[in-house]
Amino acid sequence: MSTIVWQPTPVTKADRRRLNGHSSCVVWLTGLSGSGKSTIACALELALHERGVHTYLLDGDNLRHGLNRDLGFSADHRAENIRRTAEVAKLFVDAGVIVICGLISPYRRDREAARALFEPGEFIEVFVDCPVEVCKSRDPKGLYRRALAGEIKGFTGIDDPYEPPEAPDVVVRTDRMSVEACVKAILHHLEEAGHLGLQDGAAAERAAGER
């Protein structure tokens, strides 16, 4: 690896953010299967798109059809799944885009490794909190039924653990909150963190300082 040197580019992240008119970050939704991650991610992207915000959605299942199709569900493979996804998300953040990632990402160490790739404030961890019994009753893909029947091994929430975030940036309780309320809570955090616009001179100066 000593022969590989990072190639700087003339257009910076700050340049791309100014062109887009807003900051960039990753919104990382973590939670059990059936908790509502994909539903919230899609609704959030639509809400941001309607505001004129440049976005991209990285769905965990979709990534396993391509980039991560060679990975299984062992602890090591789950870690690699998160690592690859986080590296792709980092590229989108560098491009000045708000990227939304929806993955179970059950282990804290993997989520913290993902966070470490980003600058402070760029990684927003959203805990999509829902009791496993409610997720079982929803079971939109029939996975809990198959796991309980022994057809799927190592299924998170059944015979593999889920480690909830200890200090998430946003918590949405999908057994109590509507999709609209969940999206509103995330948008509020994005607004408070200054990710939805570079409205004033001070913000522009901060962006320029990143160059």
Short mmCIF file of the C-alpha atoms (twelve columns), coordinates in Angstrom:
data_MODEL
# 
_entry.id   MODEL 
# 
loop_
_atom_site.group_PDB 
_atom_site.id 
_atom_site.type_symbol 
_atom_site.label_atom_id 
_atom_site.label_alt_id 
_atom_site.label_comp_id 
_atom_site.label_asym_id 
_atom_site.label_seq_id 
_atom_site.Cartn_x 
_atom_site.Cartn_y 
_atom_site.Cartn_z 
_atom_site.pdbx_PDB_model_num 
ATOM 1   C CA . MET A 1   0.000   0.000   0.000  1 
ATOM 2   C CA . SER A 2   3.008   2.351   0.410  1 
ATOM 3   C CA . THR A 3   3.077   2.834   -3.373 1 
ATOM 4   C CA . ILE A 4   -0.498  4.187   -3.418 1 
ATOM 5   C CA . VAL A 5   -0.682  7.948   -2.955 1 
ATOM 6   C CA . TRP A 6   -3.898  9.923   -2.459 1 
ATOM 7   C CA . GLN A 7   -4.601  12.052  -5.533 1 
ATOM 8   C CA . PRO A 8   -5.946  15.491  -4.611 1 
ATOM 9   C CA . THR A 9   -8.610  16.975  -6.886 1 
ATOM 10  C CA . PRO A 10  -9.238  20.631  -7.739 1 
ATOM 11  C CA . VAL A 11  -12.958 20.562  -6.882 1 
ATOM 12  C CA . THR A 12  -13.511 20.102  -3.154 1 
ATOM 13  C CA . LYS A 13  -16.370 18.962  -0.963 1 
ATOM 14  C CA . ALA A 14  -16.958 22.576  0.040  1 
ATOM 15  C CA . ASP A 15  -17.171 23.553  -3.652 1 
ATOM 16  C CA . ARG A 16  -19.784 20.874  -4.293 1 
ATOM 17  C CA . ARG A 17  -21.777 21.891  -1.233 1 
ATOM 18  C CA . ARG A 18  -21.853 25.517  -2.368 1 
ATOM 19  C CA . LEU A 19  -22.971 24.447  -5.853 1 
ATOM 20  C CA . ASN A 20  -25.771 22.332  -4.343 1 
ATOM 21  C CA . GLY A 21  -26.771 25.052  -1.881 1 
ATOM 22  C CA . HIS A 22  -26.738 22.773  1.149  1 
ATOM 23  C CA . SER A 23  -24.361 20.761  3.290  1 
ATOM 24  C CA . SER A 24  -23.891 16.992  3.031  1 
ATOM 25  C CA . CYS A 25  -23.997 14.140  5.513  1 
ATOM 26  C CA . VAL A 26  -25.028 10.527  5.972  1 
ATOM 27  C CA . VAL A 27  -28.279 9.655   7.735  1 
ATOM 28  C CA . TRP A 28  -27.691 6.134   9.030  1 
ATOM 29  C CA . LEU A 29  -30.908 4.329   9.988  1 
ATOM 30  C CA . THR A 30  -30.336 1.279   12.171 1 
ATOM 31  C CA . GLY A 31  -32.898 -1.064  13.686 1 
ATOM 32  C CA . LEU A 32  -34.421 -4.507  13.567 1 
ATOM 33  C CA . SER A 33  -35.847 -6.057  10.439 1 
ATOM 34  C CA . GLY A 34  -39.441 -4.852  10.191 1 
ATOM 35  C CA . SER A 35  -38.827 -1.768  12.320 1 
ATOM 36  C CA . GLY A 36  -39.583 0.549   9.399  1 
ATOM 37  C CA . LYS A 37  -36.119 1.619   8.210  1 
ATOM 38  C CA . SER A 38  -36.838 1.323   4.485  1 
ATOM 39  C CA . THR A 39  -40.238 3.000   4.780  1 
ATOM 40  C CA . ILE A 40  -38.781 5.944   6.681  1 
ATOM 41  C CA . ALA A 41  -35.726 6.155   4.405  1 
ATOM 42  C CA . CYS A 42  -37.922 6.385   1.295  1 
ATOM 43  C CA . ALA A 43  -40.219 8.964   2.876  1 
ATOM 44  C CA . LEU A 44  -37.246 11.004  4.081  1 
ATOM 45  C CA . GLU A 45  -35.605 11.001  0.667  1 
ATOM 46  C CA . LEU A 46  -38.847 12.125  -0.970 1 
ATOM 47  C CA . ALA A 47  -39.274 14.939  1.572  1 
ATOM 48  C CA . LEU A 48  -35.709 16.141  0.991  1 
ATOM 49  C CA . HIS A 49  -36.057 15.834  -2.790 1 
ATOM 50  C CA . GLU A 50  -39.189 17.979  -2.697 1 
ATOM 51  C CA . ARG A 51  -37.151 20.627  -0.867 1 
ATOM 52  C CA . GLY A 52  -34.588 20.629  -3.651 1 
ATOM 53  C CA . VAL A 53  -31.963 18.749  -1.656 1 
ATOM 54  C CA . HIS A 54  -29.601 16.436  -3.547 1 
ATOM 55  C CA . THR A 55  -29.955 12.933  -2.077 1 
ATOM 56  C CA . TYR A 56  -29.220 9.271   -2.615 1 
ATOM 57  C CA . LEU A 57  -30.635 6.255   -0.791 1 
ATOM 58  C CA . LEU A 58  -28.461 3.233   -0.043 1 
ATOM 59  C CA . ASP A 59  -30.764 0.397   1.013  1 
ATOM 60  C CA . GLY A 60  -29.119 -2.591  2.666  1 
ATOM 61  C CA . ASP A 61  -31.113 -5.175  0.716  1 
ATOM 62  C CA . ASN A 62  -30.518 -3.398  -2.577 1 
ATOM 63  C CA . LEU A 63  -26.766 -3.275  -1.960 1 
ATOM 64  C CA . ARG A 64  -26.756 -7.047  -1.423 1 
ATOM 65  C CA . HIS A 65  -27.990 -7.417  -5.007 1 
ATOM 66  C CA . GLY A 66  -24.789 -5.834  -6.319 1 
ATOM 67  C CA . LEU A 67  -21.916 -4.329  -4.344 1 
ATOM 68  C CA . ASN A 68  -22.358 -6.696  -1.403 1 
ATOM 69  C CA . ARG A 69  -23.775 -9.713  -3.216 1 
ATOM 70  C CA . ASP A 70  -20.792 -11.869 -2.207 1 
ATOM 71  C CA . LEU A 71  -21.425 -11.363 1.530  1 
ATOM 72  C CA . GLY A 72  -23.368 -13.544 3.924  1 
ATOM 73  C CA . PHE A 73  -24.575 -12.822 7.444  1 
ATOM 74  C CA . SER A 74  -21.719 -13.944 9.686  1 
ATOM 75  C CA . ALA A 75  -20.273 -11.317 12.026 1 
ATOM 76  C CA . ASP A 76  -17.287 -10.820 9.712  1 
ATOM 77  C CA . HIS A 77  -19.470 -10.482 6.645  1 
ATOM 78  C CA . ARG A 78  -21.810 -8.080  8.420  1 
ATOM 79  C CA . ALA A 79  -18.795 -5.943  9.347  1 
ATOM 80  C CA . GLU A 80  -17.608 -5.907  5.725  1 
ATOM 81  C CA . ASN A 81  -21.134 -5.079  4.563  1 
ATOM 82  C CA . ILE A 82  -21.132 -2.008  6.823  1 
ATOM 83  C CA . ARG A 83  -17.587 -1.024  5.857  1 
ATOM 84  C CA . ARG A 84  -18.331 -1.067  2.121  1 
ATOM 85  C CA . THR A 85  -21.591 0.794   2.564  1 
ATOM 86  C CA . ALA A 86  -19.941 3.450   4.729  1 
ATOM 87  C CA . GLU A 87  -17.140 3.942   2.195  1 
ATOM 88  C CA . VAL A 88  -19.711 4.473   -0.575 1 
ATOM 89  C CA . ALA A 89  -21.649 6.853   1.682  1 
ATOM 90  C CA . LYS A 90  -18.443 8.805   2.303  1 
ATOM 91  C CA . LEU A 91  -18.059 9.319   -1.450 1 
ATOM 92  C CA . PHE A 92  -21.597 10.701  -1.655 1 
ATOM 93  C CA . VAL A 93  -20.916 13.063  1.253  1 
ATOM 94  C CA . ASP A 94  -17.774 14.222  -0.539 1 
ATOM 95  C CA . ALA A 95  -19.959 14.818  -3.604 1 
ATOM 96  C CA . GLY A 96  -22.087 17.210  -1.552 1 
ATOM 97  C CA . VAL A 97  -25.063 14.868  -1.287 1 
ATOM 98  C CA . ILE A 98  -27.177 13.863  1.704  1 
ATOM 99  C CA . VAL A 99  -27.043 10.067  1.618  1 
ATOM 100 C CA . ILE A 100 -29.542 7.934   3.511  1 
ATOM 101 C CA . CYS A 101 -28.455 4.444   4.575  1 
ATOM 102 C CA . GLY A 102 -30.982 1.914   5.820  1 
ATOM 103 C CA . LEU A 103 -29.331 -1.188  7.280  1 
ATOM 104 C CA . ILE A 104 -29.940 -3.367  10.315 1 
ATOM 105 C CA . SER A 105 -26.247 -2.878  11.232 1 
ATOM 106 C CA . PRO A 106 -26.722 -4.787  14.489 1 
ATOM 107 C CA . TYR A 107 -23.303 -4.335  16.117 1 
ATOM 108 C CA . ARG A 108 -22.168 -1.106  17.769 1 
ATOM 109 C CA . ARG A 109 -18.533 -1.610  16.816 1 
ATOM 110 C CA . ASP A 110 -19.415 -1.705  13.118 1 
ATOM 111 C CA . ARG A 111 -21.547 1.440   13.345 1 
ATOM 112 C CA . GLU A 112 -18.782 3.237   15.245 1 
ATOM 113 C CA . ALA A 113 -16.264 2.160   12.613 1 
ATOM 114 C CA . ALA A 114 -18.574 3.667   10.002 1 
ATOM 115 C CA . ARG A 115 -18.887 6.910   11.979 1 
ATOM 116 C CA . ALA A 116 -15.103 7.167   12.237 1 
ATOM 117 C CA . LEU A 117 -14.847 7.586   8.451  1 
ATOM 118 C CA . PHE A 118 -16.638 10.929  8.595  1 
ATOM 119 C CA . GLU A 119 -15.875 14.384  9.899  1 
ATOM 120 C CA . PRO A 120 -17.652 15.479  13.113 1 
ATOM 121 C CA . GLY A 121 -21.325 16.121  12.464 1 
ATOM 122 C CA . GLU A 122 -21.428 14.289  9.127  1 
ATOM 123 C CA . PHE A 123 -22.664 10.940  10.503 1 
ATOM 124 C CA . ILE A 124 -26.195 11.079  11.880 1 
ATOM 125 C CA . GLU A 125 -27.216 7.857   13.577 1 
ATOM 126 C CA . VAL A 126 -30.973 7.335   13.652 1 
ATOM 127 C CA . PHE A 127 -32.229 4.534   15.883 1 
ATOM 128 C CA . VAL A 128 -35.427 3.147   14.393 1 
ATOM 129 C CA . ASP A 129 -36.667 1.747   17.668 1 
ATOM 130 C CA . CYS A 130 -39.388 -0.875  17.613 1 
ATOM 131 C CA . PRO A 131 -40.000 -3.841  19.969 1 
ATOM 132 C CA . VAL A 132 -39.122 -7.168  18.415 1 
ATOM 133 C CA . GLU A 133 -42.635 -8.460  19.092 1 
ATOM 134 C CA . VAL A 134 -44.074 -5.678  16.949 1 
ATOM 135 C CA . CYS A 135 -41.519 -6.381  14.213 1 
ATOM 136 C CA . LYS A 136 -42.513 -10.057 14.318 1 
ATOM 137 C CA . SER A 137 -46.177 -9.153  13.928 1 
ATOM 138 C CA . ARG A 138 -45.386 -6.968  10.914 1 
ATOM 139 C CA . ASP A 139 -42.919 -9.383  9.271  1 
ATOM 140 C CA . PRO A 140 -43.278 -7.751  5.814  1 
ATOM 141 C CA . LYS A 141 -40.843 -10.171 4.133  1 
ATOM 142 C CA . GLY A 142 -41.794 -13.293 6.080  1 
ATOM 143 C CA . LEU A 143 -38.280 -13.497 7.544  1 
ATOM 144 C CA . TYR A 144 -39.278 -13.822 11.192 1 
ATOM 145 C CA . ARG A 145 -41.604 -16.681 10.308 1 
ATOM 146 C CA . ARG A 146 -38.776 -18.454 8.509  1 
ATOM 147 C CA . ALA A 147 -36.283 -17.746 11.298 1 
ATOM 148 C CA . LEU A 148 -38.660 -19.043 13.975 1 
ATOM 149 C CA . ALA A 149 -39.175 -22.170 11.845 1 
ATOM 150 C CA . GLY A 150 -35.427 -22.723 11.760 1 
ATOM 151 C CA . GLU A 151 -35.141 -22.015 8.036  1 
ATOM 152 C CA . ILE A 152 -32.864 -18.991 8.597  1 
ATOM 153 C CA . LYS A 153 -29.951 -19.108 11.026 1 
ATOM 154 C CA . GLY A 154 -28.266 -16.128 12.651 1 
ATOM 155 C CA . PHE A 155 -31.290 -13.857 12.221 1 
ATOM 156 C CA . THR A 156 -31.068 -10.594 14.145 1 
ATOM 157 C CA . GLY A 157 -33.584 -10.447 16.965 1 
ATOM 158 C CA . ILE A 158 -34.138 -14.221 17.010 1 
ATOM 159 C CA . ASP A 159 -30.848 -16.100 17.387 1 
ATOM 160 C CA . ASP A 160 -28.438 -13.227 16.776 1 
ATOM 161 C CA . PRO A 161 -28.247 -10.074 18.916 1 
ATOM 162 C CA . TYR A 162 -29.088 -6.499  18.088 1 
ATOM 163 C CA . GLU A 163 -27.070 -3.913  20.011 1 
ATOM 164 C CA . PRO A 164 -29.078 -0.681  20.163 1 
ATOM 165 C CA . PRO A 165 -27.196 2.616   19.916 1 
ATOM 166 C CA . GLU A 166 -26.109 4.043   23.244 1 
ATOM 167 C CA . ALA A 167 -26.221 7.695   22.143 1 
ATOM 168 C CA . PRO A 168 -28.038 8.006   18.810 1 
ATOM 169 C CA . ASP A 169 -28.506 11.418  17.252 1 
ATOM 170 C CA . VAL A 170 -32.204 10.769  16.644 1 
ATOM 171 C CA . VAL A 171 -34.602 8.147   18.022 1 
ATOM 172 C CA . VAL A 172 -37.888 7.358   16.284 1 
ATOM 173 C CA . ARG A 173 -40.331 4.955   17.919 1 
ATOM 174 C CA . THR A 174 -42.163 3.366   15.039 1 
ATOM 175 C CA . ASP A 175 -44.569 1.490   17.306 1 
ATOM 176 C CA . ARG A 176 -45.810 4.867   18.545 1 
ATOM 177 C CA . MET A 177 -44.993 7.377   15.780 1 
ATOM 178 C CA . SER A 178 -46.344 7.726   12.268 1 
ATOM 179 C CA . VAL A 179 -43.998 7.712   9.284  1 
ATOM 180 C CA . GLU A 180 -44.657 11.434  8.892  1 
ATOM 181 C CA . ALA A 181 -43.699 12.105  12.523 1 
ATOM 182 C CA . CYS A 182 -40.496 10.088  12.151 1 
ATOM 183 C CA . VAL A 183 -39.491 12.009  9.030  1 
ATOM 184 C CA . LYS A 184 -40.302 15.309  10.729 1 
ATOM 185 C CA . ALA A 185 -38.011 14.409  13.650 1 
ATOM 186 C CA . ILE A 186 -35.111 13.608  11.321 1 
ATOM 187 C CA . LEU A 187 -35.686 16.754  9.242  1 
ATOM 188 C CA . HIS A 188 -35.690 18.819  12.421 1 
ATOM 189 C CA . HIS A 189 -32.291 17.403  13.375 1 
ATOM 190 C CA . LEU A 190 -30.922 18.092  9.884  1 
ATOM 191 C CA . GLU A 191 -32.179 21.652  10.056 1 
ATOM 192 C CA . GLU A 192 -30.778 22.229  13.547 1 
ATOM 193 C CA . ALA A 193 -27.417 20.809  12.439 1 
ATOM 194 C CA . GLY A 194 -27.325 23.169  9.450  1 
ATOM 195 C CA . HIS A 195 -27.340 20.473  6.770  1 
ATOM 196 C CA . LEU A 196 -30.247 21.772  4.721  1 
ATOM 197 C CA . GLY A 197 -28.782 25.045  3.560  1 
ATOM 198 C CA . LEU A 198 -25.844 27.402  3.380  1 
ATOM 199 C CA . GLN A 199 -28.054 30.383  3.992  1 
ATOM 200 C CA . ASP A 200 -25.674 33.000  5.306  1 
ATOM 201 C CA . GLY A 201 -22.203 34.354  4.879  1 
ATOM 202 C CA . ALA A 202 -20.948 32.644  8.018  1 
ATOM 203 C CA . ALA A 203 -22.022 29.264  6.664  1 
ATOM 204 C CA . ALA A 204 -20.326 29.982  3.355  1 
ATOM 205 C CA . GLU A 205 -17.152 30.994  5.157  1 
ATOM 206 C CA . ARG A 206 -17.241 27.769  7.175  1 
ATOM 207 C CA . ALA A 207 -17.617 25.789  3.973  1 
ATOM 208 C CA . ALA A 208 -14.726 27.685  2.391  1 
ATOM 209 C CA . GLY A 209 -12.601 26.916  5.417  1 
ATOM 210 C CA . GLU A 210 -12.935 23.208  4.668  1 
ATOM 211 C CA . ARG A 211 -10.921 23.607  1.454  1 
# 
